[in-house]
Coordinates of C-alpha atoms in Angstrom, one line a residue:
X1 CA 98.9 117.4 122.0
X2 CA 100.1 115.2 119.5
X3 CA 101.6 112.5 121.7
X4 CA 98.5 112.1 123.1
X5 CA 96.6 111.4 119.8
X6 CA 99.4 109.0 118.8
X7 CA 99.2 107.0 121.8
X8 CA 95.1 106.0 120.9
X9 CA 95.4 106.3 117.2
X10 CA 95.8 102.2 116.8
X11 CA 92.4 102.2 118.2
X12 CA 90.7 104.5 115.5
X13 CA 92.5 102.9 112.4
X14 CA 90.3 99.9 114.2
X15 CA 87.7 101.7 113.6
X16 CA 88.1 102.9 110.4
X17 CA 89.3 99.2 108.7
X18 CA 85.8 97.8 110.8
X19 CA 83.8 100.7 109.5
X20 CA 84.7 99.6 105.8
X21 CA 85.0 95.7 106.6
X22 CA 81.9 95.3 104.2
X23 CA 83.0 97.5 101.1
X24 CA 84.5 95.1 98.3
X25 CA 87.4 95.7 97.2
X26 CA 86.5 95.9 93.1
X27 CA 83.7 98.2 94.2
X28 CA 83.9 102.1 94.1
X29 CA 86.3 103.9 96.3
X30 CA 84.9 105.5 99.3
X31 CA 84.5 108.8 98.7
X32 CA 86.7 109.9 101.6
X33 CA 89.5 108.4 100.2
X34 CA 88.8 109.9 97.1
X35 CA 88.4 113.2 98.2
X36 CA 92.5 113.0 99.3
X37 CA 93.5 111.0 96.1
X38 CA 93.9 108.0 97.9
X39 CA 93.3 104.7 97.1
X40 CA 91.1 101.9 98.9
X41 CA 94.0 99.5 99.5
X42 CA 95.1 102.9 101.9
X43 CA 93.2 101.7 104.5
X44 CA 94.5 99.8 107.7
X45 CA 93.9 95.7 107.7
X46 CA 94.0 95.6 111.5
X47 CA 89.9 95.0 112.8
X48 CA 90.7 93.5 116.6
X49 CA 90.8 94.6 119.6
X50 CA 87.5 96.2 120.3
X51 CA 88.3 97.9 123.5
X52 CA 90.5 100.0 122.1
X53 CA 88.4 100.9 119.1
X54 CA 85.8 101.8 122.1
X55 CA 88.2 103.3 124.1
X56 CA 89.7 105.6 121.5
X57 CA 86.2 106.4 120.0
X58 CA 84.9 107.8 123.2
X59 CA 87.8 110.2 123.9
X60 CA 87.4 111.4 120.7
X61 CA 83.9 112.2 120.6
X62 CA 84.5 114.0 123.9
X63 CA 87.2 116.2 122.4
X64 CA 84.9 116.9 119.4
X65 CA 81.9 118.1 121.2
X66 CA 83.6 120.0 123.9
X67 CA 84.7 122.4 121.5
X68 CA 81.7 121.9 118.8
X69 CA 81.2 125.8 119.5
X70 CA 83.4 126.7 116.8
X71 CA 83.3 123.2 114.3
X72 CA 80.6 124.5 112.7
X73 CA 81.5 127.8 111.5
X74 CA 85.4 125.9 110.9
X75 CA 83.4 123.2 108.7
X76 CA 81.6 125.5 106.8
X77 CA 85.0 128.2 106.0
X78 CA 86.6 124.7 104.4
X79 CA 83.3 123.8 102.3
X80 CA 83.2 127.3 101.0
X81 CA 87.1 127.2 100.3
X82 CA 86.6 124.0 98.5
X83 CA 88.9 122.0 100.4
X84 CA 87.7 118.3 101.5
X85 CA 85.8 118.5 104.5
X86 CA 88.1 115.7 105.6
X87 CA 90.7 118.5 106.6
X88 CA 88.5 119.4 109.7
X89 CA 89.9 116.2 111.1
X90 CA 93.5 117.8 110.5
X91 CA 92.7 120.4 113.1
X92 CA 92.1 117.2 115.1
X93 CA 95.5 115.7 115.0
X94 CA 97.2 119.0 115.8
X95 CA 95.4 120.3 118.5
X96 CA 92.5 118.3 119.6
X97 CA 90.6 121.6 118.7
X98 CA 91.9 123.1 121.8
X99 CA 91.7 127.0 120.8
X100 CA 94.9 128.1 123.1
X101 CA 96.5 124.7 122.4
X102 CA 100.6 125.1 123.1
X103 CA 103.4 123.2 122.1
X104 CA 106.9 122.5 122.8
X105 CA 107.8 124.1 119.7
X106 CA 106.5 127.4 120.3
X107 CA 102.9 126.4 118.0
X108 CA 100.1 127.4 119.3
X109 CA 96.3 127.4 118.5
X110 CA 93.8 124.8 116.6
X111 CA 96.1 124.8 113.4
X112 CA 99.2 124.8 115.6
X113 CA 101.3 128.0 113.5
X114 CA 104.8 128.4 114.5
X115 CA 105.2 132.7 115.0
X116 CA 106.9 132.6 111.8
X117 CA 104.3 131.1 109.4
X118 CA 101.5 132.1 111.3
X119 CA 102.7 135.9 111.1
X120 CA 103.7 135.6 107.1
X121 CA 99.8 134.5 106.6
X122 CA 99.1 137.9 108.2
X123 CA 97.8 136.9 111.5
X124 CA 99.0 139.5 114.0
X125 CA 101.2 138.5 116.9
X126 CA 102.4 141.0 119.8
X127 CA 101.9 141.9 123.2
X128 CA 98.6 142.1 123.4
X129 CA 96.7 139.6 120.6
X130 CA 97.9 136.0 119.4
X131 CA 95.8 135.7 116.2
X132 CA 97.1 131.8 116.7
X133 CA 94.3 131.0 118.8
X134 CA 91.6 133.4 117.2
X135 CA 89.8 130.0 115.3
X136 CA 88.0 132.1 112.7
X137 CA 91.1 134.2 111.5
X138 CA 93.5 130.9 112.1
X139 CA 91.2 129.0 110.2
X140 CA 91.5 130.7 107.2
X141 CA 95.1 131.3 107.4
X142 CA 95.4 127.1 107.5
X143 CA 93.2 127.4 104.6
X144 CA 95.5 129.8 102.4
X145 CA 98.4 128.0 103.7
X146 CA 96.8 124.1 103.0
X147 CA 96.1 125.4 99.4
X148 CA 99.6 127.1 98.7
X149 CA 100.8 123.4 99.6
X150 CA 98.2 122.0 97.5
X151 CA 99.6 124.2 94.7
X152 CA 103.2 123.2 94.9
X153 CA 102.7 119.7 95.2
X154 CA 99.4 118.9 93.2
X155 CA 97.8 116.4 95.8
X156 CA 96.0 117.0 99.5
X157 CA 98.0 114.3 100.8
X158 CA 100.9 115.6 100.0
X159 CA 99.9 119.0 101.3
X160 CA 98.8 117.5 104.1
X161 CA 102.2 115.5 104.8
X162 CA 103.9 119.0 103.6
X163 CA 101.7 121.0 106.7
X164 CA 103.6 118.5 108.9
X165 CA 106.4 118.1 108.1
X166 CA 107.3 121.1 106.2
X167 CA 107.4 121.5 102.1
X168 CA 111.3 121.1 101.8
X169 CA 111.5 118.6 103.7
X170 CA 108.9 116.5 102.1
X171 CA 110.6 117.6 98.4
X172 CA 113.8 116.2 100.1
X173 CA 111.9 113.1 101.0
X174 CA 110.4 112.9 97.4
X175 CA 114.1 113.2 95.8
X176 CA 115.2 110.6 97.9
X177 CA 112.3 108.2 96.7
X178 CA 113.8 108.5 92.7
X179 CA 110.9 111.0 92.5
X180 CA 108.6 108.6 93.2
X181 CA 105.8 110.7 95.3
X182 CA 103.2 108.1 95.5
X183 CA 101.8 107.3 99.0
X184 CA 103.2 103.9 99.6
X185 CA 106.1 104.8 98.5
X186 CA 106.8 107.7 100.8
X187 CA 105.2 105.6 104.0
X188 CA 107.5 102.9 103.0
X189 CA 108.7 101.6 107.0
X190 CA 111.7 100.2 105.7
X191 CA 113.3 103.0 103.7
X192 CA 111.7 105.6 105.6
X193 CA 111.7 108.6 103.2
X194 CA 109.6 110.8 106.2
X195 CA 109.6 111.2 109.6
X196 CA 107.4 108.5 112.2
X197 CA 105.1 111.2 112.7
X198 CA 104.7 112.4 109.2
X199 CA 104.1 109.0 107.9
X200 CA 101.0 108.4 110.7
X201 CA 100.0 111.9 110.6
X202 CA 97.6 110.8 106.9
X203 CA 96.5 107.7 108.8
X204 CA 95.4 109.7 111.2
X205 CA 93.5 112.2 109.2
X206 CA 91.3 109.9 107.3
X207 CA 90.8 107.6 109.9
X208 CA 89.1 110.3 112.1
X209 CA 87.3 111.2 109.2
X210 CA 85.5 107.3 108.5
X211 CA 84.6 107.3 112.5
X212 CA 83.2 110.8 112.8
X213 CA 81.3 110.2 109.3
X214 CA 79.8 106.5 110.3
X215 CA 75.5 107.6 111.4
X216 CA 75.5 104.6 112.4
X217 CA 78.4 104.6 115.2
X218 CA 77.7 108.1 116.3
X219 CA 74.3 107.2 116.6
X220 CA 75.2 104.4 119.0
X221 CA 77.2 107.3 121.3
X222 CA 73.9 109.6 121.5
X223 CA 76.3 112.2 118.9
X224 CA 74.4 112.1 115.8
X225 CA 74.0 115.6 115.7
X226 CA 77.8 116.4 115.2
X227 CA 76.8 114.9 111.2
X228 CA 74.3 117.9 110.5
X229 CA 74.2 120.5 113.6
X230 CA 73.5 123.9 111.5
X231 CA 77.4 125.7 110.5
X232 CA 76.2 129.5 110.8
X233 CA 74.3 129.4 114.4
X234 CA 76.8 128.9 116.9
X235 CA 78.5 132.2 117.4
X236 CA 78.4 135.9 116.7
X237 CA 81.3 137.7 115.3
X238 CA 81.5 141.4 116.3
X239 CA 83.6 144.0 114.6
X240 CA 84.7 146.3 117.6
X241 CA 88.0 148.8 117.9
X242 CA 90.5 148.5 119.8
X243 CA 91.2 149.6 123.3
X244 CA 87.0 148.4 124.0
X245 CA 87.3 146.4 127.7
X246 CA 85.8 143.0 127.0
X247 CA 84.3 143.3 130.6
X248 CA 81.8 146.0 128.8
X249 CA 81.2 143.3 126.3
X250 CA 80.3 140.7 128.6
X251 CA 78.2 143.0 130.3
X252 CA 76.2 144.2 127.8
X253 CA 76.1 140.3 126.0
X254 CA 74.4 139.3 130.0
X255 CA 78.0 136.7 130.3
X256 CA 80.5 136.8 133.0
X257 CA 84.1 138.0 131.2
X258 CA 85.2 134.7 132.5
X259 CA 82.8 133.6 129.7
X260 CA 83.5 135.8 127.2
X261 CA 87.0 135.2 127.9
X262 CA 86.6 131.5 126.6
X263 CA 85.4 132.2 123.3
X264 CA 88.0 135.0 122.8
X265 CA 91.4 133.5 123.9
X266 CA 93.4 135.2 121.6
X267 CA 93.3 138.8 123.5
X268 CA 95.9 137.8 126.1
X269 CA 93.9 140.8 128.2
X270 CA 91.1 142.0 129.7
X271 CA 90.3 144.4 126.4
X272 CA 91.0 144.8 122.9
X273 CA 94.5 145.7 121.9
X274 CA 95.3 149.9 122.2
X275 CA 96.1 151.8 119.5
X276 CA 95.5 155.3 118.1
X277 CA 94.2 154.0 114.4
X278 CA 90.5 152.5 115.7
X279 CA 91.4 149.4 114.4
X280 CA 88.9 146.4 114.7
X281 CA 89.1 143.4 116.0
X282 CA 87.1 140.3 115.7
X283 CA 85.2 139.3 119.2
X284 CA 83.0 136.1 119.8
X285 CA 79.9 135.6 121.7
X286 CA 77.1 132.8 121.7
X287 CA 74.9 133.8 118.4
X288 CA 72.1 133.6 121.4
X289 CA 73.7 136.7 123.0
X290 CA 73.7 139.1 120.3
X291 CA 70.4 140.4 120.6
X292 CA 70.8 141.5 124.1
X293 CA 74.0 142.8 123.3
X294 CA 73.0 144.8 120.1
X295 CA 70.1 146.2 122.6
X296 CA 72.8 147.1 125.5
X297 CA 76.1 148.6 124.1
X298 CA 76.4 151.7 123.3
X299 CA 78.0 152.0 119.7
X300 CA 79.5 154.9 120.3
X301 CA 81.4 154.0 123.3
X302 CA 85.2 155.0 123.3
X303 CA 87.7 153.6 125.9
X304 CA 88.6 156.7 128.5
X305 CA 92.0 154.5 128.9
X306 CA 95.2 154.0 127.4
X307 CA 97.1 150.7 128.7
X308 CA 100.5 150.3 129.1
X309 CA 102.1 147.3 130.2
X310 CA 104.3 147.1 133.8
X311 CA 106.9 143.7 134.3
X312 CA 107.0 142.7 137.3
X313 CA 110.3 143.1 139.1
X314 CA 111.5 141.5 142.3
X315 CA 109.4 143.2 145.4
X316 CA 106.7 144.7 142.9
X317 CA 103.2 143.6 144.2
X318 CA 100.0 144.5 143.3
X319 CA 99.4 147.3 145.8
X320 CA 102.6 149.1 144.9
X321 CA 102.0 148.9 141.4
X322 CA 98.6 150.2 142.0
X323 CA 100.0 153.6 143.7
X324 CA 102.9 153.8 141.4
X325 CA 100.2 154.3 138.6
X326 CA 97.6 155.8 140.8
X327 CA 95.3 153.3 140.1
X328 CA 93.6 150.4 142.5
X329 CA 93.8 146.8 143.4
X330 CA 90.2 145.9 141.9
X331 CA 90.9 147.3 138.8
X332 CA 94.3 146.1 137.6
X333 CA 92.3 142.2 138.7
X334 CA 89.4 143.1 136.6
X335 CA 91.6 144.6 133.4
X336 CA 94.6 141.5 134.1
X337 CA 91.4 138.9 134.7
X338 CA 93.6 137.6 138.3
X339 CA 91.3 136.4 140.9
X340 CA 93.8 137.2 143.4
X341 CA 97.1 139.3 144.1
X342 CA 100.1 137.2 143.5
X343 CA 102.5 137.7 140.7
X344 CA 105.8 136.1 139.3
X345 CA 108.6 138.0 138.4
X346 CA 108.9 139.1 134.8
X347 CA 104.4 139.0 134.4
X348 CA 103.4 141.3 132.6
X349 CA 100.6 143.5 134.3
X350 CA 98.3 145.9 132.0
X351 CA 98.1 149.3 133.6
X352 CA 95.2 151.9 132.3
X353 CA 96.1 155.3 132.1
X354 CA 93.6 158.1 132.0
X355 CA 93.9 159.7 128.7
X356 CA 94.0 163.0 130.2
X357 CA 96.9 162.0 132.0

């Protein structure tokens, strides 16, 4: 997703050097900027060409409120944490806060975690869950992880620069400088000390962060509520064990799984992971839904399946699987969400087994 953000980020410094054009320079510094350590002189000179400010302003509104859902609970975990608010805006850069966001690389989710990271932060990563793209659990894994950075190199936009480019090689960067660690130093274009990327990525950051705090611009777009829409309202987190189908939950919630589904991207199934231990696993609905869900799921429910998981080899198809397993059609679609019966070679297809059996 990055590329993307890079190739309209001219446009949003735009914004952000228009947005202070008034501020004097003896005066104090904006509080943005102080909330990273930074200076005023930090921020860009450019203030022409207004279509792409307008241009690049738009698309990212749109991003932002397409997936406002979860912003408010995201804002409120980094105000609680203590962390400047300013880091919602790295979510941003990485991922456009696209929950089941991919890269390249092998990142994935709104904090873009390689496996590695992601899995020594303790979020859980296997056949049948990718924590990566749960937003609540990821979320505070960035958090943990943007405050061990923090600790090692005593400034946020160094631990943000660190979250990009990786600690070592931003120490490595630092040695080169003489030791100097100071920002113009490191985003020094001649000597280049950092990677392209790593010296835009702060830019980036705080510029997002003077657009999407100007009233006065958002109010212009008909988006003033993304300043002060409530942080606890927009979804309910349910504690449920594993093996529960999340077509039950959707059920009982009055959604379609496809629904449900959307706000619960890291099951990679149709229900919550197996396992013999009843362990729990965090599920999202609308915060609207919980009352009718409370009032129609049975608390007591326990899944009359086990799963186990079938790749597809060369000739397998859907009906052959089904009578290998004794099972049918409809219900390896409904427990694999597939609206119809192709498969590739090497899928993976969920197969529930009576536990009797």
């Amino acid at each position: 997703m990055r590329h993307i953000i890079l190739s309209v980020f001219l446009g949003i410094s735009c914004v952000a050097a228009e947005y202070y054009s008034f501020v004097d320079s003896d005066q104090h510094t904006p509080k943005i900027l102080q909330s990273f350590g930074l200076g005023y002189d930090f921020l860009p000179e450019q203030t022409d060409q207004r279509d792409a400010i307008e241009s690049s302003a738009q698309y990212f509104l749109k991003r932002f409120d397409n997936s406002y859902t979860f912003i408010p609970i995201i804002r409120n975990m980094i105000a609680q944490e203590g962390l400047p608010q300013e880091f919602l805006f790295l979510a941003m850069v990485e991922s456009e806060f696209i929950i089941n966001a991919k890269s390249s690389k092998k990142a994935s989710g709104i904090w873009q975690f390689m496996p590695g990271t992601a899995k020594g932060l303790g979020l859980e990563i296997n056949d049948y869950i990718d924590e990566r793209q749960d937003p609540i659990k990821s979320t505070q894994a960035a958090i943990t992880y943007l405050k061990q950075l923090y600790n090692l190199t005593g400034e946020w936009y160094l631990a943000m620069m660190a979250y990009n480019c990786g600690y070592t090689r931003l120490q490595k960067a630092i040695e080169e400088a003489g030791g100097d660690s100071s920002l113009q130093t490191l985003l020094d274009e001649d000597k280049k000390y950092l990677p392209p990327e790593t010296r835009n990525y702060i830019r980036k950051i705080v510029a997002m962060s003077l657009v999407f705090n100007d009233a006065d611009f958002l109010k212009s777009n008909n988006s003033e509520y993304l300043l002060n829409r409530g942080a606890t309202d927009t979804l309910a987190i349910l504690k449920l064990k594993s093996g529960v189908p999340l077509g039950i939950v959707a059920s009982s919630a009055g959604m379609s799984l496809k629904e449900l589904r959307s706000y619960n991207m890291h099951f990679k199934y149709a229900f919550l992971p197996p396992g013999a231990n009843n362990k729990e696993y965090n599920v999202y609905l609308p915060y609207e839904k919980l009352a009718r869900f409370k009032q129609h799921f049975d608390a007591n429910y326990k899944p009359n399946s086990a799963f186990i998981l079938h790749k597809v080899q060369k000739g397998d198809t859907l009906s052959s699987i089904a009578r290998q397993y004794k099972t049918n059609i409809n219900e390896l679609k409904r427990i694999n969400g597939l609206s119809n019966a192709r498969l590739s070679i090497n899928q993976k297809i969920v197969i529930p087994i009576p536990k009797k059996s």
